[in-house]
mmCIF file of C-alpha atoms and ligand atoms in Angstrom:
data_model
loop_
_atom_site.group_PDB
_atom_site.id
_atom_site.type_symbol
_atom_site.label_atom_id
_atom_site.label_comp_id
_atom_site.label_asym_id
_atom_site.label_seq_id
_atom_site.Cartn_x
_atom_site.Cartn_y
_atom_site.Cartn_z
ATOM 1 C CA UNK A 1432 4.904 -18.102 6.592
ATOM 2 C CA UNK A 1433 2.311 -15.388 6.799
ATOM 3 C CA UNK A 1434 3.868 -12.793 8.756
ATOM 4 C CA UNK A 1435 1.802 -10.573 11.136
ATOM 5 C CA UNK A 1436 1.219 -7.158 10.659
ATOM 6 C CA UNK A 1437 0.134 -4.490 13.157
ATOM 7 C CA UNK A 1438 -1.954 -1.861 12.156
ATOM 8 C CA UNK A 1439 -0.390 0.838 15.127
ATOM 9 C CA UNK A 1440 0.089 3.607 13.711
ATOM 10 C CA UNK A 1441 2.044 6.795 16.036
ATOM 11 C CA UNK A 1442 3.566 9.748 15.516
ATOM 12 C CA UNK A 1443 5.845 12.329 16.884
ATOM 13 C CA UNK A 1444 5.043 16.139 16.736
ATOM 14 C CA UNK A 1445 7.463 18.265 16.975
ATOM 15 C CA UNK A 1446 7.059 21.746 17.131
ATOM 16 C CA UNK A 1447 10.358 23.777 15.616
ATOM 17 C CA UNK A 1448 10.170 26.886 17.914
ATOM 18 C CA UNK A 1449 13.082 25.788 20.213
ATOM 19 C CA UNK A 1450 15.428 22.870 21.522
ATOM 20 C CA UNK A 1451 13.655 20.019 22.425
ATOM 21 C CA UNK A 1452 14.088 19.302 26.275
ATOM 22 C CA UNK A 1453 14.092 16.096 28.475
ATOM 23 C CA UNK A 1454 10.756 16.579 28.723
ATOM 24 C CA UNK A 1455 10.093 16.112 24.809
ATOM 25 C CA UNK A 1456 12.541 13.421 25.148
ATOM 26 C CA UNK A 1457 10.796 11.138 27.255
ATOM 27 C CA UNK A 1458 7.528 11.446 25.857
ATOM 28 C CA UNK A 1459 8.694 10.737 22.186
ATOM 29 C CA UNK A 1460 11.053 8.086 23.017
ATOM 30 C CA UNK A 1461 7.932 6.652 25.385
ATOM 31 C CA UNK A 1462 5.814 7.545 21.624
ATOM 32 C CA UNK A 1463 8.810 5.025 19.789
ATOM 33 C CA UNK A 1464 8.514 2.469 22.714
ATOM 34 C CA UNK A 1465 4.779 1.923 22.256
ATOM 35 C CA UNK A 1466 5.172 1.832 18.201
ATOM 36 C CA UNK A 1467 7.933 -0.534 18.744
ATOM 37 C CA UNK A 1468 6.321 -2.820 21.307
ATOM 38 C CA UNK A 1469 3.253 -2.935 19.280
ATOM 39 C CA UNK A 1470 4.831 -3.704 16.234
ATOM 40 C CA UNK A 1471 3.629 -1.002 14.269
ATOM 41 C CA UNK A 1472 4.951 2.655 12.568
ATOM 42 C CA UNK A 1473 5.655 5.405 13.570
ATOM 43 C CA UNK A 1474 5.924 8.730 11.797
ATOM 44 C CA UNK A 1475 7.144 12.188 12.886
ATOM 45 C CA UNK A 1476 5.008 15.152 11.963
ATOM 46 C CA UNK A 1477 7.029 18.795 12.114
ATOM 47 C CA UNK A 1478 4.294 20.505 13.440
ATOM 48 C CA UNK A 1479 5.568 24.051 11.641
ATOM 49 C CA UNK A 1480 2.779 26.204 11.541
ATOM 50 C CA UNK A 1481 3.655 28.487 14.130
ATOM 51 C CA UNK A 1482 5.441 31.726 11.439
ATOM 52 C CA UNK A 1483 6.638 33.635 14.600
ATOM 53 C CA UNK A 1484 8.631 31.074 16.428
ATOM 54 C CA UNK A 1485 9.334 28.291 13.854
ATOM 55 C CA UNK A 1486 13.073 28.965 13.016
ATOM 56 C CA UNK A 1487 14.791 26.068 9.968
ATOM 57 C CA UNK A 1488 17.937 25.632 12.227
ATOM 58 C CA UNK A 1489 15.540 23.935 15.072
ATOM 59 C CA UNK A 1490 14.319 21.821 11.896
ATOM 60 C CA UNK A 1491 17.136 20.446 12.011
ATOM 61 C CA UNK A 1492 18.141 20.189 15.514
ATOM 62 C CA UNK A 1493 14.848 18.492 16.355
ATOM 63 C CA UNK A 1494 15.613 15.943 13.789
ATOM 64 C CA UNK A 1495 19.400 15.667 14.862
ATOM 65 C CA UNK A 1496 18.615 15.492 18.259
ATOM 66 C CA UNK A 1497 15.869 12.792 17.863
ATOM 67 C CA UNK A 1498 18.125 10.587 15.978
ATOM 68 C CA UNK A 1499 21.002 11.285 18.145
ATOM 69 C CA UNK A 1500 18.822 9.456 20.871
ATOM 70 C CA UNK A 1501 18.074 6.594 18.508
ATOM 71 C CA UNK A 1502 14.754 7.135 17.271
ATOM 72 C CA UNK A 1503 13.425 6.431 14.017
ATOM 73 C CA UNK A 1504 10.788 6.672 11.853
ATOM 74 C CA UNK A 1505 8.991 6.252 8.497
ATOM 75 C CA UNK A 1506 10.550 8.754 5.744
ATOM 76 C CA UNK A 1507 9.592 10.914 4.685
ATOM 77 C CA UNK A 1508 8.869 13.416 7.593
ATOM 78 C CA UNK A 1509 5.721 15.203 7.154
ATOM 79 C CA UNK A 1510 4.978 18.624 7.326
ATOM 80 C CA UNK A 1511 1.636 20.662 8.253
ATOM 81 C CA UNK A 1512 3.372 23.754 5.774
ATOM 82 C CA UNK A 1513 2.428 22.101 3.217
ATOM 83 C CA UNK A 1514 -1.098 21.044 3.976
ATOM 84 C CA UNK A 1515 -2.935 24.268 3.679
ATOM 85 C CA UNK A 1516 -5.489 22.591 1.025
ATOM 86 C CA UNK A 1517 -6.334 19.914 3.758
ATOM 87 C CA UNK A 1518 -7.107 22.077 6.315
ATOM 88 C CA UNK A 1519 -8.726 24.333 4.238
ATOM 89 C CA UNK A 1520 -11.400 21.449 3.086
ATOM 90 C CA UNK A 1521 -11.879 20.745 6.590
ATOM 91 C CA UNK A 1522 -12.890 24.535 7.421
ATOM 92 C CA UNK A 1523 -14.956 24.028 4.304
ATOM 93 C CA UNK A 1524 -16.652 21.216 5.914
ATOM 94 C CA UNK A 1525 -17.037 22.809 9.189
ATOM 95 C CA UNK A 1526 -19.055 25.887 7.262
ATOM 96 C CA UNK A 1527 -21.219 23.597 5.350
ATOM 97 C CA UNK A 1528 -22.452 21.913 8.836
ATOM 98 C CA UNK A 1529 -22.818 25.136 10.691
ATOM 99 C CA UNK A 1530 -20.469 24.520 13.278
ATOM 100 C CA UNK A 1531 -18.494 27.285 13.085
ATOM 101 C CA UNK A 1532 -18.651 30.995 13.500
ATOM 102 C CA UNK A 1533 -16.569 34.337 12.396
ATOM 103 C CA UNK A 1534 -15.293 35.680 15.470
ATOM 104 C CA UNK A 1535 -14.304 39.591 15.691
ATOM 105 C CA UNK A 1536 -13.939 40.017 19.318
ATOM 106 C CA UNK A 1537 -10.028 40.558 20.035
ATOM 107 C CA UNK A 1538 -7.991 38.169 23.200
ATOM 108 C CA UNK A 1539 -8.599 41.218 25.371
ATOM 109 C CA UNK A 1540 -12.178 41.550 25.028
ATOM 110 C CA UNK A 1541 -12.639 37.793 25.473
ATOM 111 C CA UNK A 1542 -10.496 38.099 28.617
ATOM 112 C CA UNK A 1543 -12.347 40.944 30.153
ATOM 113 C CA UNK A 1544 -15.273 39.414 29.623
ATOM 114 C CA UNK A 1545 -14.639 35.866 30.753
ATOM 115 C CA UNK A 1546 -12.412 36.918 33.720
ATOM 116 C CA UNK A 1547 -9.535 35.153 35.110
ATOM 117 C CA UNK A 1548 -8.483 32.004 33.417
ATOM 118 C CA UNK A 1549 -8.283 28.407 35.117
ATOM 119 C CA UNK A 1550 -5.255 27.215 36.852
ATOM 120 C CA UNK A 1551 -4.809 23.533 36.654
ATOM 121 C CA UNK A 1552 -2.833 21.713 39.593
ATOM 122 C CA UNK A 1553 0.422 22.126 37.280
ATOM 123 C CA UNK A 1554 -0.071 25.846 37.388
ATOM 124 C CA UNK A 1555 -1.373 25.935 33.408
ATOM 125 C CA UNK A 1556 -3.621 28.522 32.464
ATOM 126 C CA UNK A 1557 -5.920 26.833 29.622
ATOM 127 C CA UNK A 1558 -7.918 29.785 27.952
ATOM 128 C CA UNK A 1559 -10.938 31.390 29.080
ATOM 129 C CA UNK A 1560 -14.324 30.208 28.165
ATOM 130 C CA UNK A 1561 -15.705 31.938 25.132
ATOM 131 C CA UNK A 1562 -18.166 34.305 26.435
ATOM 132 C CA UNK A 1563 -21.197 32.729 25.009
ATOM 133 C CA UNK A 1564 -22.851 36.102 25.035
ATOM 134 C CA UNK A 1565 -19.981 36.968 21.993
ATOM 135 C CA UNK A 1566 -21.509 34.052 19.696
ATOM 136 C CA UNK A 1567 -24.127 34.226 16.873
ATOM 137 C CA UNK A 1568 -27.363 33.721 17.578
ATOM 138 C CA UNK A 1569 -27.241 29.335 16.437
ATOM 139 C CA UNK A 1570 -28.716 28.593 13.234
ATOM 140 C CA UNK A 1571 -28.254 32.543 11.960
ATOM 141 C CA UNK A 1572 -26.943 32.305 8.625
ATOM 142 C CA UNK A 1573 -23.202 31.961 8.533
ATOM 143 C CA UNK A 1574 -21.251 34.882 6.023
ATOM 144 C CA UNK A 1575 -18.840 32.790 3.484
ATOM 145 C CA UNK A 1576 -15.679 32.169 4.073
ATOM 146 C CA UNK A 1577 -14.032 34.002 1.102
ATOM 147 C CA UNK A 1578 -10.532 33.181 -0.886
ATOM 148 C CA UNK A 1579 -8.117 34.962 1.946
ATOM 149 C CA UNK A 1580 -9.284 34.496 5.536
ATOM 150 C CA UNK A 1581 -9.075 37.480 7.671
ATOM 151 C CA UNK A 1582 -11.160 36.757 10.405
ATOM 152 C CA UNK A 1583 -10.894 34.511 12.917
ATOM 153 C CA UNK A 1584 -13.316 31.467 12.934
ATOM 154 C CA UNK A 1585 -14.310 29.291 15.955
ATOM 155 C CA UNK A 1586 -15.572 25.839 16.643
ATOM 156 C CA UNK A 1587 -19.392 26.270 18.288
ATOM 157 C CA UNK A 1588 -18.819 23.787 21.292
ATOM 158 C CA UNK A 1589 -22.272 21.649 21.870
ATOM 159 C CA UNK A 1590 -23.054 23.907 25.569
ATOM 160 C CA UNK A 1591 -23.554 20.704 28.908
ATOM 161 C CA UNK A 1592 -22.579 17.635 26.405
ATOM 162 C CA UNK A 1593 -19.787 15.577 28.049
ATOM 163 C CA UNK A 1594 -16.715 14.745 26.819
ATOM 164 C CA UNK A 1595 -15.046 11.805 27.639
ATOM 165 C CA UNK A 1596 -12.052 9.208 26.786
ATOM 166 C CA UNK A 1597 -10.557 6.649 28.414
ATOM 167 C CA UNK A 1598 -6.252 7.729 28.256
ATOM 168 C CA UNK A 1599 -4.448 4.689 28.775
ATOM 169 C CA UNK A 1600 -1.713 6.480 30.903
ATOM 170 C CA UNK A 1601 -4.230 8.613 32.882
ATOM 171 C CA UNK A 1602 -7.166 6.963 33.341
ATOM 172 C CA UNK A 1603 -10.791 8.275 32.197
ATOM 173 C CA UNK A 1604 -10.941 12.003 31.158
ATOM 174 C CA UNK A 1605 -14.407 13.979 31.262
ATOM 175 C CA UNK A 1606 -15.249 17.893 30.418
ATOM 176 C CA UNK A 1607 -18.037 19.518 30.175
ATOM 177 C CA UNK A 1608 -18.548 21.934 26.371
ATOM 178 C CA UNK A 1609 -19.405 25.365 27.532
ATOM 179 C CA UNK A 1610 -18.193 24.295 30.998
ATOM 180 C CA UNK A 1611 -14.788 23.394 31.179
ATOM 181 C CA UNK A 1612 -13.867 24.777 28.066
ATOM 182 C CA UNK A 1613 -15.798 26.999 25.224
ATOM 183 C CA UNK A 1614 -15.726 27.910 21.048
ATOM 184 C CA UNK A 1615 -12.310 27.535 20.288
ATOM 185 C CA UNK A 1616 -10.308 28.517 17.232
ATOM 186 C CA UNK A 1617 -10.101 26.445 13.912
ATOM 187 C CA UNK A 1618 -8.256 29.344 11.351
ATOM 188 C CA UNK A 1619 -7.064 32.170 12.728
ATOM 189 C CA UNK A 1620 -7.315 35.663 10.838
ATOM 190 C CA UNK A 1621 -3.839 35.438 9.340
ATOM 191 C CA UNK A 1622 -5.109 32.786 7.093
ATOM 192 C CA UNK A 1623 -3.564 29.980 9.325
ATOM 193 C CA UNK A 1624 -5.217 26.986 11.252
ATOM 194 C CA UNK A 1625 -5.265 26.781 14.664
ATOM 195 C CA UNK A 1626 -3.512 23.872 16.457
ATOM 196 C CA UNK A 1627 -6.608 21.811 16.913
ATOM 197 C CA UNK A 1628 -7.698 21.562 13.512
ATOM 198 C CA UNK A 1629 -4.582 20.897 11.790
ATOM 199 C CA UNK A 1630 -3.506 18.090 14.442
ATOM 200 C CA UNK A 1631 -7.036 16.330 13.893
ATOM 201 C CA UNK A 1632 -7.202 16.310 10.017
ATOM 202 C CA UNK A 1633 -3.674 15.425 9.872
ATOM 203 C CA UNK A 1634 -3.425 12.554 12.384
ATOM 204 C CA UNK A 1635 -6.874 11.517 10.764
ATOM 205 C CA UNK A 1636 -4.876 11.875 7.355
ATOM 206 C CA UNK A 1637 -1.975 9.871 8.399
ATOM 207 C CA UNK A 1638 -4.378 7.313 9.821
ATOM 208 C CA UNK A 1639 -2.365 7.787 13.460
ATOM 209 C CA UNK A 1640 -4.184 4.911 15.479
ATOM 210 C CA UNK A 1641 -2.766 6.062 19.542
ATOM 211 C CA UNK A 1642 -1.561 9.605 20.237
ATOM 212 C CA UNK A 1643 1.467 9.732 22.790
ATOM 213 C CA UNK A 1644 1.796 13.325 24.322
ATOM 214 C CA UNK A 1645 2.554 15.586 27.247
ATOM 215 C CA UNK A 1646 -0.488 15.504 29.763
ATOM 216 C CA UNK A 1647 -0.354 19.183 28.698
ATOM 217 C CA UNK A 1648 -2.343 18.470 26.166
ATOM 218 C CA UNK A 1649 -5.340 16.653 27.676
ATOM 219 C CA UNK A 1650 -7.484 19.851 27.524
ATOM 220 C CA UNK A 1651 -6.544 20.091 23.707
ATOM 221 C CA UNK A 1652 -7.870 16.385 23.375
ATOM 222 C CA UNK A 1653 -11.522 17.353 24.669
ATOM 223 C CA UNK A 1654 -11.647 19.857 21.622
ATOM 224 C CA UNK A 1655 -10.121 17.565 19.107
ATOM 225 C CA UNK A 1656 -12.403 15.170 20.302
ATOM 226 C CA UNK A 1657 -15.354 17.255 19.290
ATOM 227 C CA UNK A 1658 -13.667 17.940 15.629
ATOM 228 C CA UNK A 1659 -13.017 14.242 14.855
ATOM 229 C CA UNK A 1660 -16.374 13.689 15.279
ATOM 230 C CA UNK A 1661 -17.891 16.949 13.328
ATOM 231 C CA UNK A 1662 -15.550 16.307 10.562
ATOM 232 C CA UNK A 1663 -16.131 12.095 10.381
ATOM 233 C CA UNK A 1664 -13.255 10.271 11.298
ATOM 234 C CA UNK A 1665 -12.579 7.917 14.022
ATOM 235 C CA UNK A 1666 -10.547 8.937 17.098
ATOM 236 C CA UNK A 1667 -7.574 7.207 17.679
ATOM 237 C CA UNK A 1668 -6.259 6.350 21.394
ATOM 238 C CA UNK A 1669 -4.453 8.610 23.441
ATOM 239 C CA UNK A 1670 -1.643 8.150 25.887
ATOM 240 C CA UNK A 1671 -0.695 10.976 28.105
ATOM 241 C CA UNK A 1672 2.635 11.294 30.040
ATOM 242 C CA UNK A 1673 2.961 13.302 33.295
ATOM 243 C CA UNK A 1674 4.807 16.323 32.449
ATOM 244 C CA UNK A 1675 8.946 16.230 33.976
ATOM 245 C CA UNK A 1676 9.125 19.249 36.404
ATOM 246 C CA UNK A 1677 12.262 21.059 36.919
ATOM 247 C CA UNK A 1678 13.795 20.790 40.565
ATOM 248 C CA UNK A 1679 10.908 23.435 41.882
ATOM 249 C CA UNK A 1680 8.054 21.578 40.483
ATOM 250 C CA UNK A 1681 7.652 24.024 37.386
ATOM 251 C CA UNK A 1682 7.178 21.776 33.661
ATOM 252 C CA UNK A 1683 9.828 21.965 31.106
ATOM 253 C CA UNK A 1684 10.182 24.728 28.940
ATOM 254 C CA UNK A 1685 12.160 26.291 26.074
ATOM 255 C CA UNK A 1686 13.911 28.044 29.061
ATOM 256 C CA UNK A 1687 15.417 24.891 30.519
ATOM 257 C CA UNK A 1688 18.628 25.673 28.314
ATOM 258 C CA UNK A 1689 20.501 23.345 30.592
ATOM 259 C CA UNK A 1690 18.097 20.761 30.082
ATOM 260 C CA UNK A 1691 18.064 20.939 26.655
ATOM 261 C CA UNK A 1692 19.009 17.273 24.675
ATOM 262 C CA UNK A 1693 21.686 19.766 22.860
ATOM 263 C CA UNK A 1694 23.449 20.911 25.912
ATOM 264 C CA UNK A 1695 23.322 17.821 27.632
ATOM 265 C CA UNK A 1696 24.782 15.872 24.449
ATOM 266 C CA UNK A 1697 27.489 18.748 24.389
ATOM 267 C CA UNK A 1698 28.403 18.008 28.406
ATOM 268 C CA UNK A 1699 29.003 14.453 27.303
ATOM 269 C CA UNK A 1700 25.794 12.882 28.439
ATOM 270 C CA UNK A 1701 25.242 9.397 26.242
ATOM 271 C CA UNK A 1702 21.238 9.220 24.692
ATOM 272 C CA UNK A 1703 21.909 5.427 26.782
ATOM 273 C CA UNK A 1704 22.129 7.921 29.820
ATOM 274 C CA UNK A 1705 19.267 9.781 28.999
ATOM 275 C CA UNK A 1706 17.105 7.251 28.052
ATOM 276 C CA UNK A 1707 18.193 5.268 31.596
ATOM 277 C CA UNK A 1708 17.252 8.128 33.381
ATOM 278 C CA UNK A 1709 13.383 7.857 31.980
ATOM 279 C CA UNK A 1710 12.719 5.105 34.454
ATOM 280 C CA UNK A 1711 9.797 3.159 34.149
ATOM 281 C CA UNK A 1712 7.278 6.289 33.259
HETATM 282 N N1 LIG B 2178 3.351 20.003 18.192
HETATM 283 C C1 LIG B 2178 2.659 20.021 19.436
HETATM 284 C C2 LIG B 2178 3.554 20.482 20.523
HETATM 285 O O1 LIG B 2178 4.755 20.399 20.377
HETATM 286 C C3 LIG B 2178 2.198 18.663 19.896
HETATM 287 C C4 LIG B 2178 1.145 18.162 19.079
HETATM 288 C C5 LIG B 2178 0.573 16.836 19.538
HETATM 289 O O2 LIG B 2178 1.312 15.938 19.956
HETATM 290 O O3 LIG B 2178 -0.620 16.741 19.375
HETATM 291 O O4 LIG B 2178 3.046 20.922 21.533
#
């Protein structure tokens, strides 16, 4: 008997700067759920690339923690630390095409000059539009990118083009470039990647077929959207959850201590608990 083989491919992306909440709970066990149902794999990613925050003991309380609730996945867990070479062919890429620029202006100059930032209807700031009278003139030659970085580089977005994607959770997504959202970062000046380009070259390197996220996140998936396509590889799906608010209608954060899958485990509470408590979202 031939047996059938599903090409799904998910992941989960942790990010190591605190205790994962309810709120990461949910949305990876919903992440293991869809793998599961659709037969396929699922990998988890430790999305480490954050030097200030990222701290080895939540490492290993993400991973605890995740198990603890009964999820599982492919070994062995990846992480963007060690990827620097990937995302550093990508920039490469990016610099050939033109698509980026060097960008000297510092957060409070962009700020001043864009003026207050966008609140969503959950209260999130996304960042201020670059100012577009801050970006090289398009098609001016571009300065190499040398060994070290030490300047910040952004994405140029393509100014009126919309950006759309049908979530599977949320329904059809649109933004306008230049509109909604503007040049964004790809490396940052500390010789780092931003968020955006390492999540897009490695879930096109891990061949991830559906991301499952926070709704959060939506605004990220405009920009990735726009670097899947500049750097050649095929988006996958995306499936946003609704973001758990606390008792006041704030989103989960690292300060939720109480909320926190290690405090909750420590009261007693059983993952079969949790994991009831999730409901049909
Ligand atoms: N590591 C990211 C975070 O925790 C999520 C990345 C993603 O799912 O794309 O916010």
């Amino acid at each position: 008997m031939v047996s059938s083989t599903s090409s799904y491919r998910g992941r989960l992306a942790p990010s190591p700067t605190g205790l994962l909440h309810l709120g990461h709970a949910r949305t990876f066990w919903l992440a293991a759920e869809r793998a599961r149902q659709a037969g396929g794999k699922l990998f988890l990613r430790n999305d480490d690339l954050d030097a200030i925050r990222f701290r080895l003991d939540f490492v290993a309380a993400m991973l605890g923690d995740l198990r603890w609730l009964g999820l599982s996945w492919e070994e062995p867990v990846v992480a963007q630390s060690e990827h620097h070479a990937l995302y550093r062919a990508a920039l490469e890429k990016l610099h050939a095409a033109g698509l980026i620029f060097p960008c000297t202006r510092s957060r409070r100059d962009v700020l001043e000059a864009a003026g207050a930032p966008h609140e969503d209807e959950a209260g999130e700031n996304d960042e201020p539009v670059y100012p577009p009278q801050f970006r090289p003139a398009a098609g001016a030659p571009l300065p190499p990118l040398g060994g070290k970085i030490t300047v910040n580089w952004r994405f140029r977005v393509p100014d009126g083009q919309v950006i759309a994607f049908a979530d599977s959770r949320m329904g059809p997504q649109a933004a306008v470039a230049g509109r909604d959202f503007g040049d964004f970062l790809v490396w940052r000046k500390d010789d780092v990647p931003s968020y955006q380009l390492a999540c897009v070259v490695d879930d096109a390197a891990m061949g991830i077929t559906e991301v499952v996220r926070g709704a959060d996140l939506i605004k990220s998936t405009f920009r990735q959207l726009l670097l899947f396509r500049a750097l050649g590889h095929p988006a996958p799906a995306f499936h946003h959850c609704p973001l758990m608010l606390d008792d006041q209608g704030r989103r989960l954060a690292k300060r939720h201590d109480a909320l926190s899958l290690r405090t909750l485990r420590e009261r007693g509470v059983t993952p079969a608990e949790i994991i009831r408590g999730f409901g049909a979202d």
